[in-house]
CSV table of C-alpha atoms and ligand atoms in Angstrom, one decimal:
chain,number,residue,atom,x,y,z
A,1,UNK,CA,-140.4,-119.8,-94.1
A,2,UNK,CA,-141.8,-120.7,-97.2
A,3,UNK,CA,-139.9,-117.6,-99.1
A,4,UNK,CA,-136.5,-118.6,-97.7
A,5,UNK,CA,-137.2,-122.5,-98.9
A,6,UNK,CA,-137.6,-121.0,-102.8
A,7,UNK,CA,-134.9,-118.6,-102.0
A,8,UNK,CA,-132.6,-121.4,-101.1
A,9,UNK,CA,-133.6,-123.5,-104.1
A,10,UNK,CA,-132.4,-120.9,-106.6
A,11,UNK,CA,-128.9,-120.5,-105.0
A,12,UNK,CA,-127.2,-123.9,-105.8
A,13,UNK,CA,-125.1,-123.6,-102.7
A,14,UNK,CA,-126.1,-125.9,-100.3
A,15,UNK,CA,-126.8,-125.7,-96.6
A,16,UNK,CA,-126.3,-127.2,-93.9
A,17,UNK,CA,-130.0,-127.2,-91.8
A,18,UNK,CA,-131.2,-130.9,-91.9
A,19,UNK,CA,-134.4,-131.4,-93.3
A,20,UNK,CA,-134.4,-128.3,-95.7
A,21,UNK,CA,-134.7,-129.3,-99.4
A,22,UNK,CA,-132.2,-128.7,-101.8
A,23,UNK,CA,-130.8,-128.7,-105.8
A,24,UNK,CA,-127.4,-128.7,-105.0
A,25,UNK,CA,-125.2,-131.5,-104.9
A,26,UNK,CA,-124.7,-134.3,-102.0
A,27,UNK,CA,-123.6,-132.7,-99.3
A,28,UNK,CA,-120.4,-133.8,-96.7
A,29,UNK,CA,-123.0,-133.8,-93.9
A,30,UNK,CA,-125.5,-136.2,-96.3
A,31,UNK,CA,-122.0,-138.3,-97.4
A,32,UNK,CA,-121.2,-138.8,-93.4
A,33,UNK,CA,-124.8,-139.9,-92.8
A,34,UNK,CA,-124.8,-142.3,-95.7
A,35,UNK,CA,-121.7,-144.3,-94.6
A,36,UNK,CA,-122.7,-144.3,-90.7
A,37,UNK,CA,-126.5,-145.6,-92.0
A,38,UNK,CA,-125.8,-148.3,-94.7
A,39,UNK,CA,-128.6,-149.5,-97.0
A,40,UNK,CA,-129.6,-153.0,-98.6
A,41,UNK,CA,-127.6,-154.5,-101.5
A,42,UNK,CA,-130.2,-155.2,-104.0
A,43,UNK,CA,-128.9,-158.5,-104.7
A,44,UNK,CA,-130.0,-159.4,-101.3
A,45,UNK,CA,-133.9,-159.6,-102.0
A,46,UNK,CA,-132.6,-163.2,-103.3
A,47,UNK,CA,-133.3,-164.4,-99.3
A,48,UNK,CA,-136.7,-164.6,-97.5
A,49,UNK,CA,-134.4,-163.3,-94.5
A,50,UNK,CA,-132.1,-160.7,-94.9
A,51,UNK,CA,-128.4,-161.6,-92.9
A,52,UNK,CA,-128.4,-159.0,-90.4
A,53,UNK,CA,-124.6,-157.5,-92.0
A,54,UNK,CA,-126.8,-156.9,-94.9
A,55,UNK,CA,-130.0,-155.3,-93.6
A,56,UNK,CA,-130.5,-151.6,-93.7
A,57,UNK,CA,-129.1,-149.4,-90.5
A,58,UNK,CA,-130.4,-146.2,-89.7
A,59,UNK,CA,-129.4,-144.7,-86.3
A,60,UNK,CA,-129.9,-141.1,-85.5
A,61,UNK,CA,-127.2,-141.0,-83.0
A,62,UNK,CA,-124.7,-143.0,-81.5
A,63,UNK,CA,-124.8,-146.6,-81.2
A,64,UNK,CA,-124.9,-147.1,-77.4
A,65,UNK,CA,-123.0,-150.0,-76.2
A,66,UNK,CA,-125.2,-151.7,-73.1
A,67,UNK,CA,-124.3,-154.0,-70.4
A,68,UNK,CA,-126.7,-156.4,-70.3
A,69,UNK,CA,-126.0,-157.9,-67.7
A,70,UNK,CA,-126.8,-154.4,-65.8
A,71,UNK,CA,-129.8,-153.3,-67.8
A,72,UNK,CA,-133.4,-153.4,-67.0
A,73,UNK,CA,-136.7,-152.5,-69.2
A,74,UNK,CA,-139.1,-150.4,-67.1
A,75,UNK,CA,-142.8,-150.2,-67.5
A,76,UNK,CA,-144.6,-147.5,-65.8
A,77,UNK,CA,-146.5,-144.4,-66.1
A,78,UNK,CA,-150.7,-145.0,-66.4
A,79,UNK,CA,-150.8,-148.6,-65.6
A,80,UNK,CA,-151.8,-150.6,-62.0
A,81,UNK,CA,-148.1,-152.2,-61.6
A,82,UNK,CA,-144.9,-150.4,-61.9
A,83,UNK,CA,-142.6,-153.4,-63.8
A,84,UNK,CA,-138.8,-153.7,-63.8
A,85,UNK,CA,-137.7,-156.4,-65.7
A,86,UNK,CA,-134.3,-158.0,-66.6
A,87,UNK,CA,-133.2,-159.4,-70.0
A,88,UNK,CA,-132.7,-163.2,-67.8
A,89,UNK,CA,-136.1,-162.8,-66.6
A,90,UNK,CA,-137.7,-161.6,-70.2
A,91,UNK,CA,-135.9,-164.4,-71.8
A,92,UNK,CA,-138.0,-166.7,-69.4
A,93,UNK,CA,-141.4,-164.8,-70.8
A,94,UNK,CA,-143.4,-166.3,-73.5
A,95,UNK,CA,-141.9,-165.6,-76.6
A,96,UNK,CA,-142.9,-165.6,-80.5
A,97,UNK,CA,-141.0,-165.5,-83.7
A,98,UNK,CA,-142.0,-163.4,-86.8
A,99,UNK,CA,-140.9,-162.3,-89.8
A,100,UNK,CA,-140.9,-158.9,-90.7
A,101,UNK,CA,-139.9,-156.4,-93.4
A,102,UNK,CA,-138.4,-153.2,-92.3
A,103,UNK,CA,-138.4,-150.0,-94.4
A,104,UNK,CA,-137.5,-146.8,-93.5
A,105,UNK,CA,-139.7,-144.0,-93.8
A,106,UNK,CA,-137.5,-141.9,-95.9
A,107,UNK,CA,-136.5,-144.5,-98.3
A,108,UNK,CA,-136.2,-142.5,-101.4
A,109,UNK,CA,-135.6,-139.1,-100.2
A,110,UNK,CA,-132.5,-138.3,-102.4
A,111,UNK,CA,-134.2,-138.7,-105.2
A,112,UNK,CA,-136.9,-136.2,-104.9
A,113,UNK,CA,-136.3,-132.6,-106.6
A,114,UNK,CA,-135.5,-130.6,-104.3
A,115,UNK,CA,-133.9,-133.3,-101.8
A,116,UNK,CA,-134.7,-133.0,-98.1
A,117,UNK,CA,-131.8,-133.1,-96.9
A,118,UNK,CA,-130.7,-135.9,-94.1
A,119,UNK,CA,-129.8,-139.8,-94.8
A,120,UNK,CA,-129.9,-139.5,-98.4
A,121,UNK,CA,-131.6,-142.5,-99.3
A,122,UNK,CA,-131.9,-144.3,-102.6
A,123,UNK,CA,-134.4,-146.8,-103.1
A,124,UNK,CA,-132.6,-150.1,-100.6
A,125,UNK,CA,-133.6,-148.7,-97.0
A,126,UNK,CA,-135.3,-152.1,-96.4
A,127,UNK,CA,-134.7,-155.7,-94.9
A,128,UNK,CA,-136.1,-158.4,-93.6
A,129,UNK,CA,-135.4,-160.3,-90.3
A,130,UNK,CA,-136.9,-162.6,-88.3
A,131,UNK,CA,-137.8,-161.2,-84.9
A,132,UNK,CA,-138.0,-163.4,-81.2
A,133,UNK,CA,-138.8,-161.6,-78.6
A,134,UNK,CA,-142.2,-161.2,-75.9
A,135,UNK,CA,-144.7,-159.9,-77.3
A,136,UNK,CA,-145.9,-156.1,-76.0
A,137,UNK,CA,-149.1,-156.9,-75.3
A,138,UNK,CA,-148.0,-159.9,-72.2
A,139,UNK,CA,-146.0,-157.2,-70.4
A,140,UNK,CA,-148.5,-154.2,-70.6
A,141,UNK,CA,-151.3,-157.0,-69.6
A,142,UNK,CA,-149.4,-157.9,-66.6
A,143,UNK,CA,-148.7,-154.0,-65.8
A,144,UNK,CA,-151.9,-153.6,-66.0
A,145,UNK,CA,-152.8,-150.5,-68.1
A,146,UNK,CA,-154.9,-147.6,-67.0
A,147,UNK,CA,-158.3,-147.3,-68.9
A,148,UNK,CA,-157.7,-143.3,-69.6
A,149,UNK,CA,-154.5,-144.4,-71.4
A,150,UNK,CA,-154.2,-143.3,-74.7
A,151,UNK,CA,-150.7,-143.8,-75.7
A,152,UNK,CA,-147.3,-146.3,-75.0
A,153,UNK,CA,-144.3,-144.3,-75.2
A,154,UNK,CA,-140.6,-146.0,-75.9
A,155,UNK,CA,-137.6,-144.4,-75.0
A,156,UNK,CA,-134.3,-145.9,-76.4
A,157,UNK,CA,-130.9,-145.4,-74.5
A,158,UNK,CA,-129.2,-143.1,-77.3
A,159,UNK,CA,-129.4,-139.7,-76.8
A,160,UNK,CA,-128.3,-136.6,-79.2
A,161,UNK,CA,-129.3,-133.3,-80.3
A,162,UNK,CA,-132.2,-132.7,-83.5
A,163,UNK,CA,-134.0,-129.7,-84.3
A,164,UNK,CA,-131.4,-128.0,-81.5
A,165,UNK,CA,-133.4,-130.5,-79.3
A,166,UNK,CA,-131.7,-132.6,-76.8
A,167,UNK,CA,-133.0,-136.1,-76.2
A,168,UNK,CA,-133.4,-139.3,-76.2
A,169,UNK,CA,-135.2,-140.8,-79.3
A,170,UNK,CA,-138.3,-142.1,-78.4
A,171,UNK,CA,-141.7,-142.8,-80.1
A,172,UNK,CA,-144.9,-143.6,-79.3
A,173,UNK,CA,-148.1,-145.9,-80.6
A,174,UNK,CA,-151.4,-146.1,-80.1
A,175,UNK,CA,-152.9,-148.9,-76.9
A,176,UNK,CA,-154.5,-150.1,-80.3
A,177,UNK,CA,-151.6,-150.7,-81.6
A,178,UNK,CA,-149.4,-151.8,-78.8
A,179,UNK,CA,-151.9,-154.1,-78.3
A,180,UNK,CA,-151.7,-155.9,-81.1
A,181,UNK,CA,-150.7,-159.4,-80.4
A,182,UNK,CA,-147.7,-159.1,-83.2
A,183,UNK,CA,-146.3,-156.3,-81.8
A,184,UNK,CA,-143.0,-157.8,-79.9
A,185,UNK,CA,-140.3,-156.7,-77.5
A,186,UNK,CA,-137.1,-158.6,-79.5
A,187,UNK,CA,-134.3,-159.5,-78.1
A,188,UNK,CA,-133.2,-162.0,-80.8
A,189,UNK,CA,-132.3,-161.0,-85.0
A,190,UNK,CA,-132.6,-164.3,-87.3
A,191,UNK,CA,-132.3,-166.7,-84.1
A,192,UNK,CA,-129.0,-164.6,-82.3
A,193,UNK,CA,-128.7,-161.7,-79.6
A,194,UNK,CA,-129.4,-158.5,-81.3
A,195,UNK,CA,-126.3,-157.5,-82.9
A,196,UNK,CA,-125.2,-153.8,-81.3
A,197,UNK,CA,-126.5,-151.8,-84.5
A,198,UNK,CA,-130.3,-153.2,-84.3
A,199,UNK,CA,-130.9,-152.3,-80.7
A,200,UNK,CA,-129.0,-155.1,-78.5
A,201,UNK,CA,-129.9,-156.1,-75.9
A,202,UNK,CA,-134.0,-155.1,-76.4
A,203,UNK,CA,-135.7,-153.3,-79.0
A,204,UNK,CA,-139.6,-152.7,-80.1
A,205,UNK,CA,-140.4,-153.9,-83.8
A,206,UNK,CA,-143.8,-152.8,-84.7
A,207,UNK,CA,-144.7,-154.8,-88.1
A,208,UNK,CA,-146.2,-153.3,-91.1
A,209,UNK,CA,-144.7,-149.7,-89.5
A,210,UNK,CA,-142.3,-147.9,-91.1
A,211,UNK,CA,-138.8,-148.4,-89.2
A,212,UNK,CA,-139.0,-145.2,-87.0
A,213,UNK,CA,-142.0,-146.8,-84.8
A,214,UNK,CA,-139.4,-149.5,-84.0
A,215,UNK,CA,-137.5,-148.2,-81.1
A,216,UNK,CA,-134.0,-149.4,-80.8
A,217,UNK,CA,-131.7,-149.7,-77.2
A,218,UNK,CA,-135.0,-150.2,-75.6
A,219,UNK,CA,-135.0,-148.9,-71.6
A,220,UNK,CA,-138.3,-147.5,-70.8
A,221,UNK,CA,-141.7,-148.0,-71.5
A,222,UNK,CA,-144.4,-145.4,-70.2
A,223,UNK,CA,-148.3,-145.3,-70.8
A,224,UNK,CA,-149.8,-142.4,-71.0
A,225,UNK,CA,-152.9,-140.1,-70.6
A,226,UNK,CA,-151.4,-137.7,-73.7
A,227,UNK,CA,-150.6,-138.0,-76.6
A,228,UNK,CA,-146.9,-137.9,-77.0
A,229,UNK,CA,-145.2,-134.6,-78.0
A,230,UNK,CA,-141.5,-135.3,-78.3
A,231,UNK,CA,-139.6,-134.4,-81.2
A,232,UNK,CA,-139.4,-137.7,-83.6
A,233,UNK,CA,-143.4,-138.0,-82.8
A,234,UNK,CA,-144.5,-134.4,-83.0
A,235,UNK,CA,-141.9,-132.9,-85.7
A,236,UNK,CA,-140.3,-135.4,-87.1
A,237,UNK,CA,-142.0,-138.6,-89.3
A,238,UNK,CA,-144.4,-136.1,-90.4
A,239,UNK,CA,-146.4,-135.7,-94.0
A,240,UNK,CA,-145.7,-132.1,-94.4
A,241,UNK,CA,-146.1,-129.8,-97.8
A,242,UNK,CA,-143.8,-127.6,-95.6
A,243,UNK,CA,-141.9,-126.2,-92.8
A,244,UNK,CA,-145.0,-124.7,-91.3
A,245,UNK,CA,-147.5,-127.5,-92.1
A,246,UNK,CA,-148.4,-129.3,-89.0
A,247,UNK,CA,-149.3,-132.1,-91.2
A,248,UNK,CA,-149.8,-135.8,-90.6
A,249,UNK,CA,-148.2,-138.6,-88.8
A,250,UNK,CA,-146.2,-141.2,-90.8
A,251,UNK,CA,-147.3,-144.8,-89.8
A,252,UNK,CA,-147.8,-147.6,-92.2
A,253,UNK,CA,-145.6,-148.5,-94.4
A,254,UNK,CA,-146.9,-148.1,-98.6
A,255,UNK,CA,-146.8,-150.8,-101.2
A,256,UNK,CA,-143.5,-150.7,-102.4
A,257,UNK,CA,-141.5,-153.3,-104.9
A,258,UNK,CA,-137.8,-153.8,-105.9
A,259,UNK,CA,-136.1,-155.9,-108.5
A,260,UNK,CA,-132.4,-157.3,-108.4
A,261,UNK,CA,-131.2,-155.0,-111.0
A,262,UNK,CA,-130.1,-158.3,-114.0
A,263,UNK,CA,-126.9,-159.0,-115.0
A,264,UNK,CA,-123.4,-157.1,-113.9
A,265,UNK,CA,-122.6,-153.9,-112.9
A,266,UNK,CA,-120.4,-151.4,-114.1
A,267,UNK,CA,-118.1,-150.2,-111.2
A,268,UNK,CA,-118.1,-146.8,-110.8
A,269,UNK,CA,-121.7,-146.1,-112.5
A,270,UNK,CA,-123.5,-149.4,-111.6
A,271,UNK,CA,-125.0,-149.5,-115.1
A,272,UNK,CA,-125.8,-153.1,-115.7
A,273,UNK,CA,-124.6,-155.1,-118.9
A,274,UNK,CA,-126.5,-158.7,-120.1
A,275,UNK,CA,-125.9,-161.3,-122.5
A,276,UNK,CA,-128.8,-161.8,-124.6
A,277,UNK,CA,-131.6,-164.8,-123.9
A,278,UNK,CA,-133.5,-165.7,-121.3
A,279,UNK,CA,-133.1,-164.0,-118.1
A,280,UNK,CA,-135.1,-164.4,-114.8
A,281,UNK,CA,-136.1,-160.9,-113.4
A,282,UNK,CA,-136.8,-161.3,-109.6
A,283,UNK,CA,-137.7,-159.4,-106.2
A,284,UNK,CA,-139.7,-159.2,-103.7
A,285,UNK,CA,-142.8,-156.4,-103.0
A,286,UNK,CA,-144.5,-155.8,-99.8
A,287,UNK,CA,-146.5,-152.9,-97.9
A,288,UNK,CA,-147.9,-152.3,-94.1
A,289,UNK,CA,-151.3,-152.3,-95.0
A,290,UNK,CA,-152.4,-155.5,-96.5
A,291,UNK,CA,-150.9,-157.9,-99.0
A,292,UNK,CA,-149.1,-157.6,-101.8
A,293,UNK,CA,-152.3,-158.8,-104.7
A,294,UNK,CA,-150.4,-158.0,-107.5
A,295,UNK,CA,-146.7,-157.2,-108.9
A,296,UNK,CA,-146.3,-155.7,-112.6
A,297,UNK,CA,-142.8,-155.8,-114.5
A,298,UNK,CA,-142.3,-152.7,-117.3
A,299,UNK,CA,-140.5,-154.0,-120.4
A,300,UNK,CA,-139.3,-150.7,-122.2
A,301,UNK,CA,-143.2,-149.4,-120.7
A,302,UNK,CA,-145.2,-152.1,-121.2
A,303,UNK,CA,-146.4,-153.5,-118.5
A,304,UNK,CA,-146.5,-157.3,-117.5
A,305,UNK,CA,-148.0,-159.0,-114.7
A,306,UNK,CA,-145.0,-161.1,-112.9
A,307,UNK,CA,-145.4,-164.9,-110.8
A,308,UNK,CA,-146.0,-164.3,-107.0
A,309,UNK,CA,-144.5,-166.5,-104.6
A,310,UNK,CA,-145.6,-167.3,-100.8
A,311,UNK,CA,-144.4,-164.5,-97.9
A,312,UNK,CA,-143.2,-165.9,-94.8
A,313,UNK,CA,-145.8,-164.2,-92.8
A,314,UNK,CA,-148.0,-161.6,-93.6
A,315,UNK,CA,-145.5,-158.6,-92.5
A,316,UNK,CA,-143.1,-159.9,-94.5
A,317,UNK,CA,-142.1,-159.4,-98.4
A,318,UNK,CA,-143.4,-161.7,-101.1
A,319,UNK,CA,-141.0,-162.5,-103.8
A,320,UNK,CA,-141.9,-162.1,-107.6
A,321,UNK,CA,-140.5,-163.5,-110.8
A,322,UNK,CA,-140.4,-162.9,-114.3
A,323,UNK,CA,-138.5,-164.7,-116.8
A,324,UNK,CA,-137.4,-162.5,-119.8
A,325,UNK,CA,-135.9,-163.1,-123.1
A,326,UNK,CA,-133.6,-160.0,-123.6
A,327,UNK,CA,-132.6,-158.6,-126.9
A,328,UNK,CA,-129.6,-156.8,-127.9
A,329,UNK,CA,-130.2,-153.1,-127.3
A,330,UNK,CA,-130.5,-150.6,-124.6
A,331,UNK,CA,-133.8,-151.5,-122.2
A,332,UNK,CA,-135.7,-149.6,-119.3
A,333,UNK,CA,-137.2,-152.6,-117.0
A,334,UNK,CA,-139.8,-151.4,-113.9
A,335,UNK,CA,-141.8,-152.8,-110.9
A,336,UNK,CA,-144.6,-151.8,-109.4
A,337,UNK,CA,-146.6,-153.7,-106.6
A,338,UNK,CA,-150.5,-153.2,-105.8
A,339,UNK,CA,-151.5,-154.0,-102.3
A,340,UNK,CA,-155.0,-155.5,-101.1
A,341,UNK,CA,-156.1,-151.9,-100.2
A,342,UNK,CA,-155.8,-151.6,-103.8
A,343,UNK,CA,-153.1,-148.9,-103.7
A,344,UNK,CA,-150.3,-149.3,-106.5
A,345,UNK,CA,-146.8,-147.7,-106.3
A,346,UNK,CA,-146.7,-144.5,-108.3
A,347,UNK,CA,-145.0,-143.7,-111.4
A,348,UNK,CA,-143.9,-140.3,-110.5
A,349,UNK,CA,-143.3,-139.4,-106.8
A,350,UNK,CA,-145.8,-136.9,-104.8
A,351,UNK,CA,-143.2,-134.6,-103.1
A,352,UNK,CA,-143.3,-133.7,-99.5
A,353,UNK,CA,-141.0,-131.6,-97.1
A,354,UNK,CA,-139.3,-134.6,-94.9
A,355,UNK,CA,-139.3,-136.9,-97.8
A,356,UNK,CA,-141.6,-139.7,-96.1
A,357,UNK,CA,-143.3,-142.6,-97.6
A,358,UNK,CA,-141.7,-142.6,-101.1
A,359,UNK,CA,-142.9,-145.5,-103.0
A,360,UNK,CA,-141.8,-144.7,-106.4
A,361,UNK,CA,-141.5,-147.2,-109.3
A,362,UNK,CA,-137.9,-148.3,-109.4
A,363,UNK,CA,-136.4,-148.2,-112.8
A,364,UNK,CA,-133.2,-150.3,-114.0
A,365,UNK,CA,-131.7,-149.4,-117.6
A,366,UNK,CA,-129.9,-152.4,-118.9
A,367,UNK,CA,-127.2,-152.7,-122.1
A,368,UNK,CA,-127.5,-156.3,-123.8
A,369,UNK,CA,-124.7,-156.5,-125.3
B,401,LIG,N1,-133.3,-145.9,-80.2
B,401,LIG,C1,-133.5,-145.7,-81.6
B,401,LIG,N2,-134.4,-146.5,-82.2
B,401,LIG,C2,-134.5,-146.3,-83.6
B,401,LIG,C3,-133.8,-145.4,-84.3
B,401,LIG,C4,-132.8,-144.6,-83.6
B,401,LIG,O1,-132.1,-143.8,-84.1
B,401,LIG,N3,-132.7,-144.8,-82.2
B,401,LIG,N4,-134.0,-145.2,-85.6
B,401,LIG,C5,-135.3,-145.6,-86.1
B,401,LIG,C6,-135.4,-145.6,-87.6
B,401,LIG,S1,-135.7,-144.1,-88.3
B,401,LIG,C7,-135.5,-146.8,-88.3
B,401,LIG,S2,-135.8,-146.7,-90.0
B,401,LIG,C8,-135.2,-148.1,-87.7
B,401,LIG,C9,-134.1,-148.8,-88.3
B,401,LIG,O2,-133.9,-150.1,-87.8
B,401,LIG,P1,-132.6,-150.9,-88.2
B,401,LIG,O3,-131.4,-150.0,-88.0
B,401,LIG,O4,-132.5,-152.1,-87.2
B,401,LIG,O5,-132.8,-151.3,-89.6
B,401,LIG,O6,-134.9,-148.0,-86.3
B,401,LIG,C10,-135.7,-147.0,-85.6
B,401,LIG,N5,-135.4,-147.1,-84.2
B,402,LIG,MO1,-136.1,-144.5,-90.5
């Protein structure tokens, strides 16, 4: 498998087989994922809380369109209580409000060399929204879960076909995890219904995860004895060096900053142009594994250590400021964020088959002019 990967890499043509990395250029299968899955405008880490039109999409499948009048969540498998619940009677449960940055997992992917090919993100595969829903841990506690379970498994209601698999997508945590008293079952995006792209009527957000743990179109809920083995668990979301490597599972999400790239764009290229003077650079950091400690601005590779301000909670991003005084000339400005764990975002970018968990420094050249 291996041979045929560094086969492919010398021919420039490209291929067709999602997740194999190439050299050559965008593909029409990348270009149809990219408009179907949109990402973040950067000028929209101005806002605690991203506006839903404005926070990243990714959906493997179809958007399924649910009555919700007719729809019920089940809980079942390992657990003393069968439940069937409708979206009147969750409504009714105990509910809690949180905010929460979202990232997906393969933020980044297109611009590792080779590319894995499949939504061929840049850098803005993020948002944040505020999140009201019950949380997981009421409803399992009611169901009443087995003590040999080992695993929750959610099962949205789009289905499709990856890895010439056919299913449903569906994850699984932890009973650690899905016991956490944070982990909620939403129903509601920045105080409204769910809007059909995000999971309406229920979906799971799991905070400090990266996006694929938080199951969209939400039907079934099933404890179990196993661990999970379906395809976005065991294959997909995977730290692999390659096609063979079992590797390890992608979970939390890494310490990751952005800036709203200064001054205006150019069209086509989206090469910025500023006026001299003072100038405030701005954005927001965040990871999944503890705070954000510390948020560095590069000025033409110096770095500088930029103002934190407050997050809204502590899965959501922090915002950071820097005021500037820019001279005429051509300038390379950079962020990188440092997390409680001590981890810092990394200059270059560690490569790895799926293209998971990119955290790279984002860079902005700039023309005062
Ligand atoms: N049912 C279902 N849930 C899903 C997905 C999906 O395709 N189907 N995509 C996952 C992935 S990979 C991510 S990154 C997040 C994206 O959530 P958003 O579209 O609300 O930003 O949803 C996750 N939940
Ligand atoms: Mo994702």
């Amino acid at each position: 498998m291996t041979k045929q990967i560094s086969r492919r890499r010398q021919s420039v043509k490209p291929t067709a087989h999602a997740g194999e990395p190439t050299h050559g250029p965008l593909t029409a299968e990348e270009l149809q994922l990219a408009v179907r899955n949109h990402s973040m405008p950067l000028e929209a880490l101005r806002e605690d809380t991203t506006p839903p039109g404005l926070h990243y999409v990714l959906t493997h499948f179809d958007i399924p369109f649910i009555d919700a009048d007719a729809w019920h969540l089940r809980i079942g498998g390992a657990v003393q209580r069968a439940v069937e619940i409708s979206l009147r009677a969750l409504r009714r449960d105990p509910a809690i409000s949180i905010p929460v940055t979202l990232e997906c997992a393969g933020n980044g992917r297109s611009l590792l060399h080779p590319r894995p090919m499949s939504q061929p993100w840049r850098l803005e595969g993020v948002g944040t929204a505020e999140w009201t829903g019950v949380p997981l841990a009421y409803l399992l506690a009611q169901a009443g879960v087995d003590d040999d379970a080992v695993e929750v498994v959610f099962t949205g209601a789009d289905a499709g076909i990856q890895g010439g698999i056919r299913q449903k997508y569906a994850r699984s945590l932890p009973i650690k995890e899905a016991m956490r008293p944070d982990v909620v079952l939403a129903y509601e995006m920045n105080g409204r219904e769910l809007p059909p792209q995000h999971g309406y009527p229920l979906r799971l957000v799991v905070p400090g995860w990266y996006g694929m743990a938080s199951v969209k179109w939400l039907e079934s809920i099933q404890v179990v004895t196993h661990p999970f083995e379906g395809f976005q668990q065991a294959v997909s979301y995977r730290y692999q060096q390659d096609a063979d490597d079992a590797g390890t599972p992608v979970s939390r999400i890494r310490v990751r900053s952005l800036m709203i790239p200064p001054g205006i764009p150019d069209f086509y290229t989206r090469s910025r142009v500023l006026s001299p003077g003072p100038v405030m650079l701005q954005g927001r950091a965040w990871s999944g594994q503890g705070s954000v400690v510390r948020v560095e601005v590069g000025i033409d590779g110096k770095w500088v250590p930029a103002h934190l301000g407050h997050p809204a909670g502590p899965f959501a991003w922090c915002e950071w400021t820097l005021p500037w005084v820019a001279d005429r000339g051509e300038h390379e400005l950079a962020c990188r964020a440092t997390d409680a764990t001590g981890l810092t975002q990394p200059l270059e970018q560690a490569w790895n088959y799926q293209g998971m968990g990119n955290n790279v420094v984002q860079r902005v050249k700039v023309s005062v002019e």
